[in-house]
């Protein structure tokens, strides 16, 4: 399972499920987007496995993305989830900081978990390297490659000109002979990084530049894949400041997840119900196609809501969470003209495929590295 397969599906609603297995992590990187510590919270395994058991060959995400915190602190859970997902036809990617590479031998449960998933993505940046030597991470990747496993590396720099990015990407290309794809991104103001990087919560760039879509809409592809948050709530947004809603700076009223972005809970709902809510809820369809600010204007053109000051995600979690917004979206999204526009915008977003994601979320100079090692032919 090559990285570009995942990226090509990034804007397709419910193509994947992101599942956070724990907020715990033995590393203490200064830029950690989840502000993880060794004793952070984690949900019991049972509701997570029960939820994945609701995948069926007829109704399942194509991809299950396991993350944390450090998901390999729960290696048996990783193995169990990957096997359950595969039984339904879902492939699994695991994102790890590779804490275990500090030791000379990979613990057996961790090795079994790595063997169970379809793709292993390793995080690498100056902060990780202060705790886990690069050579050790490369050693684990080499072993996985030799065993036939698909791998990738997610590198993070302080900005597009950070010399670390040039150094580490050169090293990866040289060491693995251009067989390992690389995603190069900048540190975002979320989690611990929010304390020192910027006062403003990070917001995603629209899925397609506003100038390219009808009437200046700004589609949000971050509302395409459900995310299981640390407490088991399933939300329709991959913005870490929203996933981390209880206490995050984009929390809804009283620190709750904004209601329109809440799809359910792994203890109470199965995949089919979560998928239906994500794909069919008119307010979410509107956010995906038009973006929150365009949608807020369309739903209440005369309202003085302060939305121009709230920003992109700020409008989503305030104006669109307000009473009456869902009913207004039901009516707006049912109009024939809206449906035509929605279809056209979704077509444009889908056409951009992996390029759309890479243009929004990665550093331009390193964008082509995501395709390293990809099989020939279309993604
Ligand atoms: S616009 Fe809404 S759904 Fe999209 S990233 Fe922002 S908060 Fe999430």
XYZ file of C-alpha atoms and ligand atoms in Angstrom:
387
model
C 0.000 0.000 0.000
C 1.920 2.988 -1.282
C 1.546 6.432 0.293
C 0.103 7.936 -2.908
C -2.864 5.527 -2.734
C -3.791 7.058 0.596
C -3.219 10.610 -0.572
C -5.317 10.091 -3.694
C -8.269 9.185 -1.480
C -7.810 12.148 0.875
C -10.821 14.134 -0.277
C -13.167 11.150 -0.777
C -15.720 11.104 2.066
C -15.321 8.094 4.394
C -12.498 6.578 2.311
C -10.577 6.194 5.574
C -10.998 6.222 9.333
C -8.368 7.814 11.571
C -8.198 6.179 14.979
C -6.187 7.514 17.901
C -5.276 4.547 20.089
C -3.769 6.479 22.966
C -2.535 9.936 23.817
C 0.370 8.372 25.715
C 3.876 8.617 24.298
C 7.283 7.922 25.859
C 8.894 10.752 23.873
C 8.503 14.412 24.804
C 9.007 16.290 21.542
C 8.554 20.050 21.860
C 6.367 20.232 18.744
C 4.032 17.314 19.629
C 0.638 18.138 18.120
C -1.172 16.067 20.742
C 0.813 17.302 23.778
C 1.370 13.653 24.714
C 3.069 12.465 27.903
C 3.768 9.020 29.358
C 0.628 9.154 31.512
C -1.825 10.809 29.128
C -5.269 9.251 28.737
C -6.315 6.298 26.609
C -9.604 4.537 25.979
C -10.144 0.852 26.808
C -9.352 -1.472 23.916
C -12.817 -3.088 23.799
C -14.832 -0.212 22.261
C -12.135 0.314 19.628
C -12.046 -3.338 18.582
C -15.840 -3.558 18.703
C -16.093 -0.539 16.414
C -13.673 -1.982 13.835
C -15.596 -5.265 14.025
C -18.554 -3.398 12.486
C -16.619 -3.065 9.213
C -18.005 -5.464 6.598
C -16.841 -6.168 3.036
C -19.908 -4.228 1.847
C -19.550 -1.258 4.206
C -16.080 -0.330 5.378
C -13.450 2.353 4.909
C -10.727 1.515 2.388
C -8.072 2.539 4.912
C -7.695 2.479 8.696
C -5.065 4.915 9.973
C -3.762 4.172 13.466
C -2.119 6.993 15.340
C -1.699 8.489 18.814
C 0.184 9.529 20.892
C 2.293 6.491 20.162
C 0.048 3.626 18.961
C 2.820 1.058 19.416
C 2.478 1.471 23.175
C -0.529 -0.836 22.514
C 1.023 -3.304 20.070
C -1.484 -6.114 20.662
C -4.335 -3.715 20.002
C -2.647 -2.593 16.763
C -2.299 -6.217 15.678
C -5.897 -7.039 16.585
C -7.322 -3.989 14.781
C -5.237 -4.620 11.653
C -6.428 -8.253 11.469
C -10.078 -7.278 11.998
C -9.825 -4.531 9.386
C -8.197 -6.850 6.850
C -10.954 -9.433 7.317
C -13.380 -6.817 5.958
C -11.026 -5.696 3.161
C -9.668 -2.542 4.870
C -5.938 -1.859 4.736
C -4.125 -0.335 7.707
C -1.472 2.342 8.022
C 0.373 2.908 11.303
C 2.091 6.194 12.196
C 4.842 5.803 14.797
C 7.582 7.885 16.394
C 9.629 4.651 16.667
C 10.498 4.996 20.357
C 11.417 1.297 20.358
C 14.278 1.941 17.908
C 16.313 3.287 20.830
C 16.901 -0.342 21.853
C 18.975 -2.639 19.689
C 16.198 -5.226 19.372
C 12.529 -4.605 18.545
C 10.295 -6.151 21.254
C 8.342 -9.153 19.931
C 4.837 -7.612 20.400
C 5.947 -4.482 18.520
C 7.455 -6.596 15.725
C 4.170 -8.519 15.467
C 2.197 -5.270 15.266
C 4.488 -3.916 12.538
C 4.079 -7.163 10.618
C 0.278 -6.986 10.894
C -0.238 -3.576 9.260
C -0.012 -2.791 5.542
C 2.045 0.384 5.777
C 4.348 1.834 8.420
C 4.916 5.602 8.451
C 7.751 6.866 10.656
C 7.873 10.411 12.050
C 11.258 12.065 11.780
C 12.306 15.594 12.688
C 14.882 17.400 14.776
C 12.778 16.907 17.934
C 12.433 13.138 17.454
C 16.091 12.825 16.602
C 17.003 14.318 19.971
C 15.425 11.185 21.501
C 15.662 8.475 18.840
C 18.813 8.431 16.685
C 18.159 8.660 12.950
C 20.422 5.689 12.253
C 18.240 3.497 14.498
C 15.049 4.615 12.718
C 16.705 3.843 9.383
C 17.688 0.430 10.713
C 14.058 -0.428 11.534
C 12.887 0.886 8.153
C 15.525 -1.183 6.401
C 14.313 -4.331 8.147
C 10.694 -3.576 7.219
C 11.606 -2.920 3.582
C 13.585 -6.136 3.425
C 10.523 -7.965 4.772
C 8.445 -6.508 1.916
C 6.555 -3.941 3.997
C 5.478 -0.612 2.476
C 6.936 2.263 4.492
C 7.140 6.047 4.333
C 8.679 8.825 6.388
C 6.895 11.959 7.580
C 9.496 14.654 8.112
C 8.747 17.982 9.752
C 10.662 21.239 9.612
C 10.264 24.680 11.123
C 9.629 26.203 7.693
C 10.216 25.594 3.993
C 13.824 26.807 4.269
C 14.692 24.769 7.355
C 18.054 23.124 6.465
C 16.942 20.063 8.433
C 14.453 19.201 5.672
C 17.139 19.292 2.973
C 19.506 17.226 5.094
C 17.070 14.524 6.162
C 15.406 14.097 2.766
C 18.817 13.783 1.055
C 19.790 11.189 3.625
C 16.584 9.175 3.160
C 16.928 9.200 -0.633
C 20.598 8.177 -0.492
C 20.127 5.514 2.184
C 17.137 3.804 0.580
C 17.897 4.444 -3.089
C 14.669 6.410 -3.662
C 12.476 3.496 -2.569
C 10.934 5.269 0.428
C 8.318 8.015 -0.085
C 8.596 11.126 2.055
C 5.972 13.625 3.217
C 7.600 16.908 4.215
C 5.508 19.298 6.292
C 5.923 22.307 8.557
C 5.254 22.316 12.293
C 1.674 23.444 12.972
C 0.459 25.437 15.962
C -1.284 22.552 17.716
C -0.593 20.713 20.988
C 2.758 21.661 22.571
C 3.823 23.572 19.452
C 0.904 25.981 20.005
C 2.684 27.244 23.128
C 5.684 28.538 21.236
C 4.949 28.619 17.507
C 2.041 31.016 17.065
C -0.872 32.515 18.953
C -3.311 31.482 16.230
C -4.718 27.961 15.887
C -3.681 26.423 12.609
C -6.380 26.074 9.932
C -6.193 24.015 6.789
C -5.920 25.677 3.431
C -9.020 25.001 1.317
C -9.048 21.786 -0.733
C -9.050 23.762 -3.976
C -7.935 27.415 -4.271
C -11.002 29.663 -4.080
C -10.231 31.129 -7.502
C -10.580 27.681 -9.101
C -14.053 26.805 -7.824
C -17.447 28.306 -8.651
C -18.378 31.487 -6.812
C -15.325 31.602 -4.600
C -16.178 28.600 -2.416
C -13.312 27.185 -0.308
C -13.912 23.415 0.126
C -12.745 21.673 3.312
C -11.267 18.225 2.679
C -10.465 17.911 6.388
C -14.138 17.019 6.836
C -13.798 13.956 4.596
C -12.444 11.298 6.976
C -13.929 10.507 10.415
C -11.531 10.657 13.355
C -11.811 8.667 16.583
C -10.682 11.149 19.242
C -8.893 10.189 22.434
C -12.122 9.668 24.387
C -13.758 7.551 21.655
C -15.912 10.327 20.223
C -15.980 10.155 16.434
C -15.690 13.574 14.800
C -15.879 14.716 11.188
C -12.767 16.849 11.233
C -9.040 16.118 11.099
C -7.947 19.520 12.457
C -6.022 18.574 15.618
C -7.289 21.674 17.407
C -10.843 20.360 16.915
C -10.071 16.684 17.572
C -8.516 17.901 20.810
C -11.661 20.001 21.378
C -11.983 19.567 25.127
C -9.518 22.256 26.104
C -8.274 22.948 22.611
C -8.553 26.475 21.322
C -11.163 25.500 18.764
C -13.438 23.867 21.309
C -17.148 24.418 21.006
C -19.330 25.813 23.805
C -18.310 24.482 27.249
C -15.349 22.630 25.770
C -17.573 20.188 23.888
C -16.964 18.924 20.383
C -19.030 21.159 18.104
C -22.301 19.232 17.660
C -22.387 19.369 13.870
C -18.923 17.752 13.716
C -19.802 14.969 16.182
C -20.647 11.739 14.345
C -21.020 9.366 17.276
C -18.963 7.366 19.767
C -17.175 4.050 19.308
C -18.969 2.632 22.353
C -22.426 3.386 20.944
C -22.208 3.477 17.155
C -20.840 1.304 14.368
C -19.084 2.237 11.139
C -22.268 2.246 8.979
C -23.953 4.888 11.180
C -20.806 7.005 11.369
C -20.272 6.783 7.604
C -23.877 7.736 6.895
C -23.706 10.766 9.197
C -20.457 11.925 7.600
C -21.535 11.428 4.008
C -25.165 12.503 4.224
C -25.438 15.258 6.858
C -26.225 18.382 4.797
C -24.163 20.713 6.991
C -21.090 18.507 6.528
C -21.715 18.199 2.782
C -21.837 21.979 2.674
C -18.586 22.397 4.637
C -16.810 19.910 2.364
C -18.007 21.509 -0.861
C -18.258 25.203 -0.045
C -16.163 25.721 3.091
C -17.465 27.181 6.361
C -17.335 30.890 5.525
C -19.119 30.602 2.183
C -21.701 28.314 3.796
C -22.279 30.646 6.753
C -22.912 33.535 4.342
C -25.264 31.383 2.249
C -27.263 30.225 5.282
C -27.694 33.681 6.813
C -26.706 36.319 4.268
C -27.920 39.243 6.403
C -26.586 38.105 9.759
C -23.925 40.172 11.470
C -22.229 37.152 12.978
C -18.663 38.352 13.230
C -17.729 35.457 10.968
C -15.267 37.508 8.935
C -13.175 37.828 12.132
C -13.670 34.216 13.204
C -11.616 32.827 10.324
C -12.066 29.558 8.444
C -12.280 26.959 11.225
C -13.429 29.572 13.742
C -16.550 30.126 11.627
C -17.105 26.384 11.415
C -17.015 25.758 15.160
C -18.992 28.876 16.136
C -21.401 30.103 13.446
C -22.170 26.686 11.970
C -22.559 25.125 15.431
C -25.261 27.633 16.355
C -28.916 26.574 16.761
C -30.702 26.786 13.434
C -27.625 26.252 11.258
C -28.384 22.566 10.645
C -31.977 23.262 9.583
C -30.840 26.116 7.339
C -28.234 23.802 5.781
C -30.884 21.129 5.165
C -32.876 23.636 3.100
C -29.856 25.169 1.336
C -28.269 21.849 0.348
C -31.609 20.519 -0.972
C -31.898 23.302 -3.595
C -31.372 22.147 -7.163
C -28.833 24.907 -7.878
C -26.824 24.056 -4.767
C -26.694 20.390 -5.742
C -25.324 21.267 -9.184
C -22.605 23.435 -7.642
C -21.808 20.801 -5.020
C -21.344 18.125 -7.680
C -19.082 20.391 -9.749
C -16.905 21.359 -6.782
C -16.619 17.758 -5.599
C -15.547 16.755 -9.098
C -12.828 19.433 -9.103
C -11.598 18.396 -5.651
C -11.507 14.720 -6.603
C -9.713 15.476 -9.864
C -6.837 17.027 -7.930
C -6.397 13.762 -6.012
C -3.068 13.411 -4.209
C -1.820 16.688 -5.703
C -4.566 18.581 -3.903
C -3.481 17.246 -0.525
C 0.215 17.745 -1.222
C -0.321 21.348 -2.339
C -2.186 22.176 0.862
C -0.243 20.338 3.504
C 3.339 19.781 2.414
C 6.407 21.852 1.602
C 6.462 22.634 -2.121
C 10.161 21.916 -2.699
C 9.758 18.338 -1.417
C 6.311 17.529 -2.859
C 7.555 15.080 -5.493
C 9.150 12.893 -2.825
C 5.729 11.506 -1.853
C 5.773 9.449 -5.052
C 9.199 7.869 -4.500
C 8.978 4.121 -4.952
C 5.429 4.277 -6.329
C 4.483 1.579 -8.790
C 4.315 2.883 -12.363
C 0.886 4.004 -13.595
C -1.882 6.157 -12.164
C -2.287 6.299 -8.373
S -13.653 23.960 8.440
Fe -14.612 22.760 10.101
S -14.415 20.631 9.414
Fe -12.984 21.843 8.172
S -11.017 21.706 9.283
Fe -12.053 23.582 9.978
S -13.175 22.969 11.831
Fe -12.650 21.098 10.697
